[in-house]
PDB file of C-alpha atoms in Angstrom:
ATOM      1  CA  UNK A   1      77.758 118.964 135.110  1.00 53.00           C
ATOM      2  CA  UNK A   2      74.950 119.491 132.808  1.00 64.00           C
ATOM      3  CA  UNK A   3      72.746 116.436 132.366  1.00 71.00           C
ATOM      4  CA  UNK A   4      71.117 115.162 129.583  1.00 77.00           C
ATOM      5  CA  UNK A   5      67.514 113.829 129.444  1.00 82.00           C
ATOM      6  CA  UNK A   6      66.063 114.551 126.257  1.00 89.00           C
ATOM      7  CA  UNK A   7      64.714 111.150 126.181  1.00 90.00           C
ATOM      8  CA  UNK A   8      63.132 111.354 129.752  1.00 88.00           C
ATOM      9  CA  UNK A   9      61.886 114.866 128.763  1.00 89.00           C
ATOM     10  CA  UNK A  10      60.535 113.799 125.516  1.00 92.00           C
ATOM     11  CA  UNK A  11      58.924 110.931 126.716  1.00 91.00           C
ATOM     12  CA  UNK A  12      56.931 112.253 130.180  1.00 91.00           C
ATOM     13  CA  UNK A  13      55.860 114.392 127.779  1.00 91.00           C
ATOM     14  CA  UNK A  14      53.387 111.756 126.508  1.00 93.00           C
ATOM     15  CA  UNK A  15      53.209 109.897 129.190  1.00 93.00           C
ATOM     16  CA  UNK A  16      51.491 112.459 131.652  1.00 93.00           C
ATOM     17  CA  UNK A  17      48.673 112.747 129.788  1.00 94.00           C
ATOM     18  CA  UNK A  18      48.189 108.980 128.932  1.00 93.00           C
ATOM     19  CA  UNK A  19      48.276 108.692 133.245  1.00 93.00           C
ATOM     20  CA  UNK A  20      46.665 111.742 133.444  1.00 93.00           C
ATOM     21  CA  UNK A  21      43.259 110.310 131.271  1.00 94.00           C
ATOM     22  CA  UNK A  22      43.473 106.818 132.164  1.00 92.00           C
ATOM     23  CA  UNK A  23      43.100 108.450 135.878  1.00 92.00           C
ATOM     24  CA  UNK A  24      40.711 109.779 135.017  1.00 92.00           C
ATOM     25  CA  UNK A  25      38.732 106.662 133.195  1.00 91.00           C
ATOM     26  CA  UNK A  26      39.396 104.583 136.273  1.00 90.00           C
ATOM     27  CA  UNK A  27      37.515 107.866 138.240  1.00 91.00           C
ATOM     28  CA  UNK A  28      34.586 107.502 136.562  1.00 88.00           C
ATOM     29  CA  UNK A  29      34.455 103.790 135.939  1.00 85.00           C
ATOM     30  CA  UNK A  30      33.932 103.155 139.596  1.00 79.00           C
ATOM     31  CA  UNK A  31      30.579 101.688 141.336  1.00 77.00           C
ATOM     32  CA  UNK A  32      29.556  99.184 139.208  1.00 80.00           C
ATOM     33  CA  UNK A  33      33.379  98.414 138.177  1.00 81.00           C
ATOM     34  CA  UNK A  34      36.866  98.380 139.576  1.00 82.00           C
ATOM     35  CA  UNK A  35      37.876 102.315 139.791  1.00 81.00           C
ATOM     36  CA  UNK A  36      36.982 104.835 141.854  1.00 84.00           C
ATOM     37  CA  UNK A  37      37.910 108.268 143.945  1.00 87.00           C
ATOM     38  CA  UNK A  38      40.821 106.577 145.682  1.00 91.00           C
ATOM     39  CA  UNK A  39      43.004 104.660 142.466  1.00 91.00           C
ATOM     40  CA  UNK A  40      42.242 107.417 140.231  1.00 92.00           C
ATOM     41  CA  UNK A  41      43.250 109.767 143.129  1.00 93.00           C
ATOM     42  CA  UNK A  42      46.503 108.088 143.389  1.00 92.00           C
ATOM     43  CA  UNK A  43      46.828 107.607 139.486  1.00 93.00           C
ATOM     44  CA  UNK A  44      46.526 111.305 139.103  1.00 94.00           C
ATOM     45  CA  UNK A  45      49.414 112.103 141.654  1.00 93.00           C
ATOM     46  CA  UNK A  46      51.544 109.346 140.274  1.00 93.00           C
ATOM     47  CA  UNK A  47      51.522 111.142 136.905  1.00 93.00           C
ATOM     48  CA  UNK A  48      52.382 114.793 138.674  1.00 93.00           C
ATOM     49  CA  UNK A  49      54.817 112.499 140.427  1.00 91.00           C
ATOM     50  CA  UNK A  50      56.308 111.636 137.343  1.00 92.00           C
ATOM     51  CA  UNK A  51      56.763 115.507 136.589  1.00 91.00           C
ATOM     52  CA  UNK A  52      58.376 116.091 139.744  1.00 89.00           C
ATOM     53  CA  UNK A  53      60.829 113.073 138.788  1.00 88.00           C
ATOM     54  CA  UNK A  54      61.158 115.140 135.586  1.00 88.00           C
ATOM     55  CA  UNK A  55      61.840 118.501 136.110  1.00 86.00           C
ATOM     56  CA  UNK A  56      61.976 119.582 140.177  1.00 83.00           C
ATOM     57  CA  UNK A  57      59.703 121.632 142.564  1.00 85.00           C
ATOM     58  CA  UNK A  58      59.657 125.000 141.643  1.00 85.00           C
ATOM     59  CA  UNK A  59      59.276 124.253 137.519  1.00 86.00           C
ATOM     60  CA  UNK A  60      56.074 121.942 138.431  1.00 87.00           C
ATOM     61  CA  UNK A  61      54.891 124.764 141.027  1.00 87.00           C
ATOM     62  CA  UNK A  62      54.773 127.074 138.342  1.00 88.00           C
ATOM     63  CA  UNK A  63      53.034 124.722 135.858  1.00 88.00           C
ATOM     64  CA  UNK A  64      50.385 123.636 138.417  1.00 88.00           C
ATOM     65  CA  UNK A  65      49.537 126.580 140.748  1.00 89.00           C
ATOM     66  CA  UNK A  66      47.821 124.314 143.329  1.00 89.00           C
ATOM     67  CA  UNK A  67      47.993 124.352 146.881  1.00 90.00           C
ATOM     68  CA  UNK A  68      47.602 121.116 147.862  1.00 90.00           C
ATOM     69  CA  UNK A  69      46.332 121.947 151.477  1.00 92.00           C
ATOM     70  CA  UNK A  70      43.691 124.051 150.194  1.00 94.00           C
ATOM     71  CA  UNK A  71      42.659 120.799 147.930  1.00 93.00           C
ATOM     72  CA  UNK A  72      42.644 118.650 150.558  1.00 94.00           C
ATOM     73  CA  UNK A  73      40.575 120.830 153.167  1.00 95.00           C
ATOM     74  CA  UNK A  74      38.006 121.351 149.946  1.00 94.00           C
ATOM     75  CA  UNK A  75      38.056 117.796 149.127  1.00 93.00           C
ATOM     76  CA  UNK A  76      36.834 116.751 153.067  1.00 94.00           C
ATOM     77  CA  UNK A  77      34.405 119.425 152.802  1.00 94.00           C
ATOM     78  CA  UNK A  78      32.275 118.352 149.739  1.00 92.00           C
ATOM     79  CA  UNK A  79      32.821 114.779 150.918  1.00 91.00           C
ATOM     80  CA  UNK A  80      31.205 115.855 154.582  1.00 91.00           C
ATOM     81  CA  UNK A  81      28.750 117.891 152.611  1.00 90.00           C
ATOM     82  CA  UNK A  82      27.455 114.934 150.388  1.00 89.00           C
ATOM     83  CA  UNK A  83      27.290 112.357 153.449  1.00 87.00           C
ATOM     84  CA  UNK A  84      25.252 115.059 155.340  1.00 88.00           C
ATOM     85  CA  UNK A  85      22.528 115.735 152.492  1.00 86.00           C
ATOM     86  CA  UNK A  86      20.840 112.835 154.087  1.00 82.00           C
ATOM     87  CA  UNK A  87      20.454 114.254 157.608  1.00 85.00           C
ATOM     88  CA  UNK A  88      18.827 117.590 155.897  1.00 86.00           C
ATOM     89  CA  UNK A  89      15.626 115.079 154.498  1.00 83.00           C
ATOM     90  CA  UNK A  90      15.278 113.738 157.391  1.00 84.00           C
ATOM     91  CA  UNK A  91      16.955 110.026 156.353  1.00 84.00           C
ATOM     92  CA  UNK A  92      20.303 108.319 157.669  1.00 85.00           C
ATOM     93  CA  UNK A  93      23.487 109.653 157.772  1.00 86.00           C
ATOM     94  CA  UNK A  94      25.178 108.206 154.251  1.00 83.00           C
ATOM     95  CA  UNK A  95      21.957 108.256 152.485  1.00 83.00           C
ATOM     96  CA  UNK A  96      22.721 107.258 148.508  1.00 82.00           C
ATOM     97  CA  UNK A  97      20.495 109.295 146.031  1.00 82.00           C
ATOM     98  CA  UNK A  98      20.627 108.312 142.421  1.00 83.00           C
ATOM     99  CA  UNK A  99      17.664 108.909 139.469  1.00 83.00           C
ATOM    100  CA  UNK A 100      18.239 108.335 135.833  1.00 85.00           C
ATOM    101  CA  UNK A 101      18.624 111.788 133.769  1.00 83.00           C
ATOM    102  CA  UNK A 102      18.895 111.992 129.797  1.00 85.00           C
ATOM    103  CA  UNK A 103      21.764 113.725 128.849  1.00 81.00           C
ATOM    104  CA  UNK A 104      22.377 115.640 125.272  1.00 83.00           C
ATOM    105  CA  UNK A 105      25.004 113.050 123.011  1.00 81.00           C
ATOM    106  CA  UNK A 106      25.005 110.686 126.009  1.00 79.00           C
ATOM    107  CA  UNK A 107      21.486 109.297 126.283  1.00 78.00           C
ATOM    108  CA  UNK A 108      20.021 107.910 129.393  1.00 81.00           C
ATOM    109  CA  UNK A 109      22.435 108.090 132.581  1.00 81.00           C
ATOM    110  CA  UNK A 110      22.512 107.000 135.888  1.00 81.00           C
ATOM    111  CA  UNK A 111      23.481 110.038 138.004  1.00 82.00           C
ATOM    112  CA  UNK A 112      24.465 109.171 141.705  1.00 83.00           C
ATOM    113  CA  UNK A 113      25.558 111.455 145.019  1.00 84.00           C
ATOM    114  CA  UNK A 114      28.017 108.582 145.678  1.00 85.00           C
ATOM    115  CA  UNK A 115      29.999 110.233 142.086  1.00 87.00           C
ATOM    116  CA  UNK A 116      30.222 113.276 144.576  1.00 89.00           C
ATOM    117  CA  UNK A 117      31.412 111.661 147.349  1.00 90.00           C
ATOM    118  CA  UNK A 118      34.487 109.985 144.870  1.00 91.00           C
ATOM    119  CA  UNK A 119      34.918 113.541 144.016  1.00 93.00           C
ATOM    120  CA  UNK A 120      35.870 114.264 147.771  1.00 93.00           C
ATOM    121  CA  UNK A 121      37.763 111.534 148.069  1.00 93.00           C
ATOM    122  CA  UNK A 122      40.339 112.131 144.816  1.00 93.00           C
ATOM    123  CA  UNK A 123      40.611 114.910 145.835  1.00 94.00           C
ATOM    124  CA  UNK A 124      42.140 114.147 149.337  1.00 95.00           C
ATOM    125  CA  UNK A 125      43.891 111.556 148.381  1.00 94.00           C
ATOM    126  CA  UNK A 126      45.528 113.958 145.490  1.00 94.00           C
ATOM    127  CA  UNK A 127      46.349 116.547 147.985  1.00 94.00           C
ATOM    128  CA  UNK A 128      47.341 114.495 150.797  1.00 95.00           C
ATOM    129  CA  UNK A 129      50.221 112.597 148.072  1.00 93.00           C
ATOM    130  CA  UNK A 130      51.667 115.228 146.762  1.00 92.00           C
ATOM    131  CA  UNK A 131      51.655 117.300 150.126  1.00 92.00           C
ATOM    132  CA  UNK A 132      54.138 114.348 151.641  1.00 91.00           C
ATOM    133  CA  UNK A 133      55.833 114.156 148.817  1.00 88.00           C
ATOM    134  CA  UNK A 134      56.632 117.632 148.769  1.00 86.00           C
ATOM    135  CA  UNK A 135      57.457 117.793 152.167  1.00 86.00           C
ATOM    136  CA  UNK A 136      59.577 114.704 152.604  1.00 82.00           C
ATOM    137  CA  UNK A 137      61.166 115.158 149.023  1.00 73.00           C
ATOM    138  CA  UNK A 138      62.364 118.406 148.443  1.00 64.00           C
ATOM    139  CA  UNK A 139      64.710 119.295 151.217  1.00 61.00           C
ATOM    140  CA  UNK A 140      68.092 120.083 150.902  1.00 56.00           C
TER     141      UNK A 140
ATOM    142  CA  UNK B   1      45.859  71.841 124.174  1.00 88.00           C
ATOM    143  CA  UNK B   2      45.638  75.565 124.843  1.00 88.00           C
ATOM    144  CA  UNK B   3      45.322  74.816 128.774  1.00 90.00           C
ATOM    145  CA  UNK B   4      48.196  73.242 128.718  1.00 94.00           C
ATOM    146  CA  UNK B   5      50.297  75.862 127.191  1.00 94.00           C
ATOM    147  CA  UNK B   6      49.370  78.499 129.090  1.00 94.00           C
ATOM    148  CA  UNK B   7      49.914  76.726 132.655  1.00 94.00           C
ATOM    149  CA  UNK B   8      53.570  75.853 131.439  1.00 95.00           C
ATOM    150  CA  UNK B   9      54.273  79.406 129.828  1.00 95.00           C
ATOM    151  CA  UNK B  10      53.149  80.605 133.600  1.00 94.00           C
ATOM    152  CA  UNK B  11      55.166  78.120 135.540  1.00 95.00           C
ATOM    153  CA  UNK B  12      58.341  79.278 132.765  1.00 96.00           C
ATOM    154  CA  UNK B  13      57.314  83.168 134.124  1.00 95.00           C
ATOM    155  CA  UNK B  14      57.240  81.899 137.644  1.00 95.00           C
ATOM    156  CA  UNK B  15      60.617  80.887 137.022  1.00 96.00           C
ATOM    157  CA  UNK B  16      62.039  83.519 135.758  1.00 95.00           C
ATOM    158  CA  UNK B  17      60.890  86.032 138.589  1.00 95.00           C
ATOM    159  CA  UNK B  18      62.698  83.768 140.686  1.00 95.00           C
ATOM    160  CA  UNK B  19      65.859  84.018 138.490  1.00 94.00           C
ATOM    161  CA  UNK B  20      65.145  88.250 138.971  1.00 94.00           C
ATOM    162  CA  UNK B  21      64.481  87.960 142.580  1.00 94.00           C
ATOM    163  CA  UNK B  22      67.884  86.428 142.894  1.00 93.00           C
ATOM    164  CA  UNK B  23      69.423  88.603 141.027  1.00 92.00           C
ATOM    165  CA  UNK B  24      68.084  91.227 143.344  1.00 92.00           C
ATOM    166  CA  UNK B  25      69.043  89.681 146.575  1.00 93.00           C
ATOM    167  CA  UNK B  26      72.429  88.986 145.408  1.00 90.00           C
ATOM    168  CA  UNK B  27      73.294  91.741 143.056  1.00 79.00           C
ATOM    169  CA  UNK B  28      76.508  92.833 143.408  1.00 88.00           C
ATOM    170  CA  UNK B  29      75.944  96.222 142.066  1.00 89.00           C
ATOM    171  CA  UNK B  30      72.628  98.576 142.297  1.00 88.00           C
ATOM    172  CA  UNK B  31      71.927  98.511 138.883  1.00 89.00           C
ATOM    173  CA  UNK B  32      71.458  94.962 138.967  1.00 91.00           C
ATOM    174  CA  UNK B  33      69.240  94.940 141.375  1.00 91.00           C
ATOM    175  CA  UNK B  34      67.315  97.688 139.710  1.00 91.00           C
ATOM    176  CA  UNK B  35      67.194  95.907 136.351  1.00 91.00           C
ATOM    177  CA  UNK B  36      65.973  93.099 138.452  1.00 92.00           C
ATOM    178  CA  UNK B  37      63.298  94.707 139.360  1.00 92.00           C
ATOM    179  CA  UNK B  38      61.676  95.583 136.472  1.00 92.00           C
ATOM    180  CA  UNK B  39      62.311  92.512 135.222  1.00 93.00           C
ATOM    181  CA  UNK B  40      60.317  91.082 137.769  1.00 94.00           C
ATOM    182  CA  UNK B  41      57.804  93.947 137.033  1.00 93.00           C
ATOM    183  CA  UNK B  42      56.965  93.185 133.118  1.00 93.00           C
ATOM    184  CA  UNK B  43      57.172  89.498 133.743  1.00 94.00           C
ATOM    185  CA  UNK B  44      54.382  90.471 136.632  1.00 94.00           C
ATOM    186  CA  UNK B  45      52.617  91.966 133.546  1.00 94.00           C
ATOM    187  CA  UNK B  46      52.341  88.927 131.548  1.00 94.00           C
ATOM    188  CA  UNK B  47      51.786  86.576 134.380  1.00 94.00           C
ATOM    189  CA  UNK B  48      48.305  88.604 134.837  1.00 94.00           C
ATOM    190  CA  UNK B  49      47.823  88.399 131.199  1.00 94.00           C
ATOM    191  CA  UNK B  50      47.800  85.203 130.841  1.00 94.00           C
ATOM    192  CA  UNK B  51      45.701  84.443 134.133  1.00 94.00           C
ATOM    193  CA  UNK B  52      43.203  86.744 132.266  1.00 94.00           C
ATOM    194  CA  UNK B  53      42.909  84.448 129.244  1.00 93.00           C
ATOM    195  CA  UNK B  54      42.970  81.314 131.724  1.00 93.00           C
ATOM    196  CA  UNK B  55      40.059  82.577 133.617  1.00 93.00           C
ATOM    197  CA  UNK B  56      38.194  83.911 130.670  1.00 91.00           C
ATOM    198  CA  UNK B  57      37.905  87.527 132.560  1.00 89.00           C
ATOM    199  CA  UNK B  58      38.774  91.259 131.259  1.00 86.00           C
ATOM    200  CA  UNK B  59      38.785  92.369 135.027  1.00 84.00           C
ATOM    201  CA  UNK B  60      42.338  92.442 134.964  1.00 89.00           C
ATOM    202  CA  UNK B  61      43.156  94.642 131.900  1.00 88.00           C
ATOM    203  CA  UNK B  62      43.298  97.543 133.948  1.00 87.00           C
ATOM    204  CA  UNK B  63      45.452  95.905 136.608  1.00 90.00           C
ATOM    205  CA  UNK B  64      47.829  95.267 133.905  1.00 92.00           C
ATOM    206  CA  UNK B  65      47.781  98.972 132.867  1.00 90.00           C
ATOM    207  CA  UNK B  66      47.906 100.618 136.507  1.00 91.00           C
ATOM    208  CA  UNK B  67      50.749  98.046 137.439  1.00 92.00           C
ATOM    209  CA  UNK B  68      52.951  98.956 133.981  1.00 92.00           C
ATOM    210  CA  UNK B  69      52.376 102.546 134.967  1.00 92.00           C
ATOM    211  CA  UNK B  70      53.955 101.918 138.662  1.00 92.00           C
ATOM    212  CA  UNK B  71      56.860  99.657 137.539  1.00 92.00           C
ATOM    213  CA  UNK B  72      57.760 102.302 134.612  1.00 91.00           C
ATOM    214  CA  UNK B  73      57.796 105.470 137.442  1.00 92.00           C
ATOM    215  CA  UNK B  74      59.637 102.902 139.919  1.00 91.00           C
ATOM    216  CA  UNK B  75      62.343 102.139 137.547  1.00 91.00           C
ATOM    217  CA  UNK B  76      62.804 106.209 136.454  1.00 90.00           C
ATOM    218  CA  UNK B  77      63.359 106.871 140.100  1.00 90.00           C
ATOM    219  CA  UNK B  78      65.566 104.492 140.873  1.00 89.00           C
ATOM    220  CA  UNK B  79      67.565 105.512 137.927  1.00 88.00           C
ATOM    221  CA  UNK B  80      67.535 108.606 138.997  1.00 87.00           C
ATOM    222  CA  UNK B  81      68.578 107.784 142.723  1.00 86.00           C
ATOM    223  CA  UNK B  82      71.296 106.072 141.485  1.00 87.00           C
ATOM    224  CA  UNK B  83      73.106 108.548 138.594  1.00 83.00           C
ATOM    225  CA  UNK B  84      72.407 111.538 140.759  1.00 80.00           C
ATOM    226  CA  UNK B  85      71.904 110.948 144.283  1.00 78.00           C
ATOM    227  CA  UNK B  86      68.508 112.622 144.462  1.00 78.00           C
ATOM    228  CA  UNK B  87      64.599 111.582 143.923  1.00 78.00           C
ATOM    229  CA  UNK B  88      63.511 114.951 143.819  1.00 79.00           C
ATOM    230  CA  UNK B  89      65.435 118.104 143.235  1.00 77.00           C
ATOM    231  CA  UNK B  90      63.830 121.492 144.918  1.00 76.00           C
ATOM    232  CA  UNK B  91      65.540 123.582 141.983  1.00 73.00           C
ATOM    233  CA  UNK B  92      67.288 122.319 139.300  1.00 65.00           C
ATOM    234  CA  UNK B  93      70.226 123.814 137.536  1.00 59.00           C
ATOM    235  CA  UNK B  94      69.688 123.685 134.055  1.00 53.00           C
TER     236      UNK B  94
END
């Protein structure tokens, strides 16, 4: 029997990418509000979740060639990396760097190693999601 | 005045999860229960809406919008479960 979901279709559509950038504004809202590596982490896979929902497997392999293992193993990496920079100057472990830069059309900003750290962290928590999910969800 | 009206419109919400959550317990069908459920969702919604204006706050605007993102993907899956059998297909056949 051939289904019909035009309105599903037509409407994830849209909806990815309003997930997919409010993820991403809850990623970089984080440290001085709520937000941060983790919920925009899990926002992020909840819109490629919706995909999956959509279409199945192999059509969202082949529109995101990602592996997710790889994306987890690079995500712990750069987070080990940015909790180590410390050690290398001779401070703690965890050491939090941050100056104030100006940046051309956005002014004065506050740059921190903790926004590296998030980085890490989304990642992993992006790769780790969608890893179960594709393990537990997509057998036969 | 305005106090007043927002405590009863959330006591009236309060109520009406209840009325949901028993529709879920004792559905007799699955899409009850699964209508119940996102009934209970979007009345979440406006519950923490209107605790916003109460406690003068935009902290939970994005609690609002993270939460209507989860009910709406909860509510295609379960319809999904439900008219097919499956969450997520490995290959589909259309």
């Amino acid at each position: 029997m051939k289904t019909n979901d035009v309105i599903l279709k037509t409407t994830s559509h849209v909806v990815f990418f309003i997930i997919f950038l409010f993820s991403i504004h809850v990623f970089l809202a984080g440290h001085f509000a709520p937000g941060g590596g983790f919920v925009g982490g899990l926002l992020t896979s909840s819109a490629i979740v919706l995909l999956l929902l959509v279409y199945d497997i192999k059509t969202v392999q082949k529109l995101l060639p990602i592996n997710y293992t790889i994306m987890t193993a690079s995500g712990l990496v750069l987070a080990l990396g940015t909790a180590s920079i410390g050690m290398f100057m001779g401070k703690p472990f965890f050491k939090h760097y941050f100056d104030h830069f100006y940046l051309p059309l956005i002014g004065d900003t506050e740059l921190h190693t903790a926004m590296l750290f998030d980085t890490g962290v989304y990642l992993v928590v992006v790769g780790v999601t969608l890893t179960i999910i594709q393990s537990i969800g997509g057998d036969d | 005045m305005k106090e007043t009206i927002l405590l009863i419109s959330l006591t009236l919400f309060a109520l009406t999860i209840m009325v949901a959550f028993f529709r879920v317990l004792r559905g007799p069908s699955m899409p009850d229960r699964v209508v119940g459920l996102d009934m209970i969702g979007v009345n979440l919604l406006s519950m923490i809406a209107i605790i916003s204006i109460v406690l003068k706050t935009k902290a939970f605007l994005e609690v609002i919008l993270i939460l209507g993102i989860l009910s709406f993907i909860g509510t295609i899956a379960f319809s999904k479960y439900l008219e097919r059998g499956t969450i997520v297909e490995r290959k589909s056949d259309h």
